[in-house]
């Protein structure tokens, strides 16, 4: 791997991260909180390190496949490391581990937190926390691609390594233009949601923070009780709607908004995603309602639909303590954590398209038993999926399960109980946030052992970059000259 | 005499020569252009037409063929691009009607018809595979039918069946008409041992007679099962051969919600098939592999259709399927020599070039003669004609007309609907008559229809080529 070009691109990324720090300063000034110094310090450190990297590694080599993986993975690690500075400067209880965890959780849009009392933190820092979600949602590398045209060379390598999904359709001939289109959609949705939340009586600050966390399918709130704090059906349903939108492939939004192409709604992955969501809501609603937890059906519907959408889109906002629900409902939620949103959305998990493909593969195998000489191709939406893609998806599925089992084992080794271990790995690998038992919707990750936090951070990175981009760096071949 | 037209045909392949033969026999001036001198030679041997060797899309060659004086261009080479280009040249030379054979659907699927009409000047696109698939689908709709033709916007059908039901044996036509056939079905002709007769009440039916019936689609379906002795079975169809016809047929059958199994030996072809077919079961194997056919449930199949590129393979596969108990066997055949042979052994034949030529002729004929159809066996023909306003027949009943004995008016179509002709049916102006006839009777029919109140002959109306383009 050509480390020089990796360092060069990373330098640009750090400058960009530094800009994030100062963009929180207006809030700091407005609220007169004590974060101004911390923000300026972090900005300066980040900028200087970035500048040094650019200065020392300056070159005009091309970004190859290997460099693409390196840039994306190291870029995310560096962003999480330097992005944690404001937390450390501002809250003296935060060790580097916790700061790194919190930033990684923000950037990967997981929404798992180690803060035990959110409301005492400085408003500007909480805004910064939501901002990491928003920036991480569509990918920090893709964003720098869209902003810094000098990095356009080899852009597809980076795009492929960072944007989730088994296949990558470029909307435009140039990858930088595609990135710009995705961001345009993202920004439009952001403005609409902020407006709608303010209409519901939220202040501008709360609206913007929650909007960032919704559209990135993150899950950070500015309140201890998460969304339950507002106790408003209107807010719940607005958030639910936008969480769902964020879990849908952004190219569908693009076609709807800019091309008025309503046939995009017939996209099979969208329909699959919708079906899974609706079915889960119905099952859990029946289960919860008949066990008599909520006295009115409308209340039950409000809490159940919000929770299901929050989990399936891998957002992780909470309104209800689903641990009080029957076990079967919790089981469905756990399964949803693995499925996740659509490819090309900001959601995490394995992605619906992969689950659809795996189901098709299973169906085809049964078909082959009855007709041994049948010629069967795996198809989605009447289009043949190339064999390589099918193979990649199957191996992704297996790898996901293997990693899940492996890391659950490791966390168990750290004497965390079984349910918590399972939920921790499922919730971080799938970028969801809240899990079950000790890390349930009313708890947080603060009490986990030091090592477990690092494993969680690593799982979040793995899940966000879809395993292979990160794991490939452990292969010696990447490092050969 | 018919008005003579100059017709230029580009491409002397199977379709081209079939068209040349047809138009030559109708007394038109035919010029055939092809690159291959051998093909031209074989046409010259059998027909008195002008042949020109050269590229049919080159303006020079087309000018040599006096295309500017022609009124109809038929571009039917195997190459879509040459056919389109030829039509474009013809457009600039002012030829009135241009018909192009285009196989690749990618050229005209969607809404590009305007482009074809205005820019390329193509009046009608003929897709050979499409034409033959349409024919196969018609036959499949009426089990046991050897061929099916439609008239009056598909409100009336003519179909041939082999009698395979003891109920019909050795009965006179009068008895059958009274007791077995529904009232709205006309038994128009019997073909037995190479001879076709228009039956009278005292003729007998025998086993394995080929009878031609004329009826409305619904009645035809009912009678089809009765006369051919077939039972309404599964909706499983087995196709052998992933040729263009095979693919298109499978696609059409998919639309009809049929269960389709397509057998194709070549892996790359299978891959291509999988691209187009979504509900069809594609089996990689030989259609002549008896075990494979049994495994895929051929015994319960409603029909077996062989559409490979080899006539011989198609015939063998169809024979095998027949041996395994499939009643409805259809083979795609290219060589004319085989066309007459196969129906005798219980295999229905379809061929791309006759279907294409048939479609082109149908189009070329639309005016007063709406449709003309030549039956495959025997020489009988069916045609549809509109009674002119000043015809002598108007006001008479069918009984009063002295119609030749080897022709029959089967159906009358007018604003009130479709009437199956009986002795007391009256004829009005602008009625459409659907007439079943042997060729000998045609001059006599022309005479009868020609007895008009003014001088204008009917012949001129019966065979005008595009007098009015709508």
PDB file of N, CA, C and O in Angstrom, chain B residues 315-342:
ATOM      1  N   UNK B 315     -38.450 -32.450 -35.442  1.00  0.00           N
ATOM      2  CA  UNK B 315     -39.336 -33.551 -35.827  1.00  0.00           C
ATOM      3  C   UNK B 315     -39.132 -34.737 -34.895  1.00  0.00           C
ATOM      4  O   UNK B 315     -40.087 -35.308 -34.363  1.00  0.00           O
ATOM      5  N   UNK B 316     -37.865 -35.082 -34.639  1.00  0.00           N
ATOM      6  CA  UNK B 316     -37.573 -36.229 -33.774  1.00  0.00           C
ATOM      7  C   UNK B 316     -38.132 -35.985 -32.374  1.00  0.00           C
ATOM      8  O   UNK B 316     -38.783 -36.858 -31.788  1.00  0.00           O
ATOM      9  N   UNK B 317     -37.907 -34.779 -31.852  1.00  0.00           N
ATOM     10  CA  UNK B 317     -38.388 -34.476 -30.500  1.00  0.00           C
ATOM     11  C   UNK B 317     -39.910 -34.561 -30.449  1.00  0.00           C
ATOM     12  O   UNK B 317     -40.477 -35.103 -29.496  1.00  0.00           O
ATOM     13  N   UNK B 318     -40.571 -34.058 -31.483  1.00  0.00           N
ATOM     14  CA  UNK B 318     -42.033 -34.097 -31.499  1.00  0.00           C
ATOM     15  C   UNK B 318     -42.534 -35.536 -31.568  1.00  0.00           C
ATOM     16  O   UNK B 318     -43.509 -35.891 -30.902  1.00  0.00           O
ATOM     17  N   UNK B 319     -41.855 -36.363 -32.373  1.00  0.00           N
ATOM     18  CA  UNK B 319     -42.263 -37.769 -32.466  1.00  0.00           C
ATOM     19  C   UNK B 319     -42.118 -38.450 -31.108  1.00  0.00           C
ATOM     20  O   UNK B 319     -42.979 -39.220 -30.686  1.00  0.00           O
ATOM     21  N   UNK B 320     -41.018 -38.119 -30.435  1.00  0.00           N
ATOM     22  CA  UNK B 320     -40.763 -38.693 -29.116  1.00  0.00           C
ATOM     23  C   UNK B 320     -41.865 -38.286 -28.148  1.00  0.00           C
ATOM     24  O   UNK B 320     -42.391 -39.105 -27.393  1.00  0.00           O
ATOM     25  N   UNK B 321     -42.209 -36.991 -28.189  1.00  0.00           N
ATOM     26  CA  UNK B 321     -43.246 -36.488 -27.292  1.00  0.00           C
ATOM     27  C   UNK B 321     -44.570 -37.162 -27.596  1.00  0.00           C
ATOM     28  O   UNK B 321     -45.328 -37.511 -26.696  1.00  0.00           O
ATOM     29  N   UNK B 322     -44.831 -37.390 -28.870  1.00  0.00           N
ATOM     30  CA  UNK B 322     -46.071 -38.045 -29.263  1.00  0.00           C
ATOM     31  C   UNK B 322     -46.081 -39.469 -28.728  1.00  0.00           C
ATOM     32  O   UNK B 322     -47.082 -39.969 -28.224  1.00  0.00           O
ATOM     33  N   UNK B 323     -44.905 -40.094 -28.826  1.00  0.00           N
ATOM     34  CA  UNK B 323     -44.765 -41.454 -28.330  1.00  0.00           C
ATOM     35  C   UNK B 323     -45.033 -41.497 -26.818  1.00  0.00           C
ATOM     36  O   UNK B 323     -45.587 -42.464 -26.306  1.00  0.00           O
ATOM     37  N   UNK B 324     -44.623 -40.433 -26.130  1.00  0.00           N
ATOM     38  CA  UNK B 324     -44.814 -40.395 -24.674  1.00  0.00           C
ATOM     39  C   UNK B 324     -46.217 -39.937 -24.294  1.00  0.00           C
ATOM     40  O   UNK B 324     -46.516 -39.754 -23.125  1.00  0.00           O
ATOM     41  N   UNK B 325     -47.050 -39.721 -25.291  1.00  0.00           N
ATOM     42  CA  UNK B 325     -48.451 -39.485 -24.985  1.00  0.00           C
ATOM     43  C   UNK B 325     -48.912 -38.041 -25.082  1.00  0.00           C
ATOM     44  O   UNK B 325     -50.011 -37.724 -24.673  1.00  0.00           O
ATOM     45  N   UNK B 326     -48.079 -37.152 -25.598  1.00  0.00           N
ATOM     46  CA  UNK B 326     -48.536 -35.777 -25.750  1.00  0.00           C
ATOM     47  C   UNK B 326     -49.383 -35.690 -27.021  1.00  0.00           C
ATOM     48  O   UNK B 326     -48.944 -36.102 -28.086  1.00  0.00           O
ATOM     49  N   UNK B 327     -50.603 -35.169 -26.888  1.00  0.00           N
ATOM     50  CA  UNK B 327     -51.507 -35.146 -28.031  1.00  0.00           C
ATOM     51  C   UNK B 327     -51.210 -33.957 -28.943  1.00  0.00           C
ATOM     52  O   UNK B 327     -51.400 -34.013 -30.143  1.00  0.00           O
ATOM     53  N   UNK B 328     -50.763 -32.875 -28.321  1.00  0.00           N
ATOM     54  CA  UNK B 328     -50.637 -31.634 -29.054  1.00  0.00           C
ATOM     55  C   UNK B 328     -49.158 -31.345 -29.299  1.00  0.00           C
ATOM     56  O   UNK B 328     -48.440 -30.903 -28.407  1.00  0.00           O
ATOM     57  N   UNK B 329     -48.705 -31.640 -30.498  1.00  0.00           N
ATOM     58  CA  UNK B 329     -47.292 -31.462 -30.826  1.00  0.00           C
ATOM     59  C   UNK B 329     -47.125 -30.438 -31.922  1.00  0.00           C
ATOM     60  O   UNK B 329     -47.710 -30.570 -32.985  1.00  0.00           O
ATOM     61  N   UNK B 330     -46.299 -29.450 -31.663  1.00  0.00           N
ATOM     62  CA  UNK B 330     -46.079 -28.417 -32.672  1.00  0.00           C
ATOM     63  C   UNK B 330     -44.599 -28.344 -32.967  1.00  0.00           C
ATOM     64  O   UNK B 330     -43.776 -28.312 -32.040  1.00  0.00           O
ATOM     65  N   UNK B 331     -44.258 -28.336 -34.236  1.00  0.00           N
ATOM     66  CA  UNK B 331     -42.852 -28.254 -34.629  1.00  0.00           C
ATOM     67  C   UNK B 331     -42.623 -27.014 -35.472  1.00  0.00           C
ATOM     68  O   UNK B 331     -43.417 -26.711 -36.361  1.00  0.00           O
ATOM     69  N   UNK B 332     -41.515 -26.356 -35.184  1.00  0.00           N
ATOM     70  CA  UNK B 332     -41.119 -25.226 -36.026  1.00  0.00           C
ATOM     71  C   UNK B 332     -40.317 -25.800 -37.192  1.00  0.00           C
ATOM     72  O   UNK B 332     -39.308 -26.468 -36.987  1.00  0.00           O
ATOM     73  N   UNK B 333     -40.779 -25.564 -38.393  1.00  0.00           N
ATOM     74  CA  UNK B 333     -40.165 -26.177 -39.570  1.00  0.00           C
ATOM     75  C   UNK B 333     -39.759 -25.093 -40.552  1.00  0.00           C
ATOM     76  O   UNK B 333     -40.489 -24.136 -40.768  1.00  0.00           O
ATOM     77  N   UNK B 334     -38.578 -25.232 -41.124  1.00  0.00           N
ATOM     78  CA  UNK B 334     -38.115 -24.248 -42.097  1.00  0.00           C
ATOM     79  C   UNK B 334     -38.256 -24.738 -43.534  1.00  0.00           C
ATOM     80  O   UNK B 334     -38.588 -23.984 -44.426  1.00  0.00           O
ATOM     81  N   UNK B 335     -37.975 -26.021 -43.730  1.00  0.00           N
ATOM     82  CA  UNK B 335     -37.997 -26.523 -45.114  1.00  0.00           C
ATOM     83  C   UNK B 335     -39.416 -26.797 -45.574  1.00  0.00           C
ATOM     84  O   UNK B 335     -40.173 -27.507 -44.927  1.00  0.00           O
ATOM     85  N   UNK B 336     -39.733 -26.237 -46.727  1.00  0.00           N
ATOM     86  CA  UNK B 336     -41.088 -26.404 -47.248  1.00  0.00           C
ATOM     87  C   UNK B 336     -41.430 -27.865 -47.478  1.00  0.00           C
ATOM     88  O   UNK B 336     -42.567 -28.274 -47.349  1.00  0.00           O
ATOM     89  N   UNK B 337     -40.398 -28.681 -47.824  1.00  0.00           N
ATOM     90  CA  UNK B 337     -40.635 -30.086 -48.140  1.00  0.00           C
ATOM     91  C   UNK B 337     -41.295 -30.819 -46.986  1.00  0.00           C
ATOM     92  O   UNK B 337     -42.070 -31.746 -47.177  1.00  0.00           O
ATOM     93  N   UNK B 338     -40.947 -30.406 -45.760  1.00  0.00           N
ATOM     94  CA  UNK B 338     -41.474 -31.123 -44.605  1.00  0.00           C
ATOM     95  C   UNK B 338     -42.878 -30.674 -44.234  1.00  0.00           C
ATOM     96  O   UNK B 338     -43.582 -31.377 -43.534  1.00  0.00           O
ATOM     97  N   UNK B 339     -43.251 -29.477 -44.704  1.00  0.00           N
ATOM     98  CA  UNK B 339     -44.494 -28.889 -44.220  1.00  0.00           C
ATOM     99  C   UNK B 339     -45.708 -29.762 -44.494  1.00  0.00           C
ATOM    100  O   UNK B 339     -46.615 -29.854 -43.690  1.00  0.00           O
ATOM    101  N   UNK B 340     -45.704 -30.416 -45.669  1.00  0.00           N
ATOM    102  CA  UNK B 340     -46.876 -31.224 -46.019  1.00  0.00           C
ATOM    103  C   UNK B 340     -46.820 -32.604 -45.387  1.00  0.00           C
ATOM    104  O   UNK B 340     -47.835 -33.259 -45.201  1.00  0.00           O
ATOM    105  N   UNK B 341     -45.605 -33.019 -45.042  1.00  0.00           N
ATOM    106  CA  UNK B 341     -45.405 -34.380 -44.573  1.00  0.00           C
ATOM    107  C   UNK B 341     -45.893 -34.591 -43.141  1.00  0.00           C
ATOM    108  O   UNK B 341     -46.493 -35.609 -42.806  1.00  0.00           O
ATOM    109  N   UNK B 342     -45.620 -33.617 -42.293  1.00  0.00           N
ATOM    110  CA  UNK B 342     -45.783 -33.835 -40.861  1.00  0.00           C
ATOM    111  C   UNK B 342     -47.222 -33.937 -40.356  1.00  0.00           C
ATOM    112  O   UNK B 342     -47.489 -34.759 -39.487  1.00  0.00           O
TER     113      UNK B 342
END
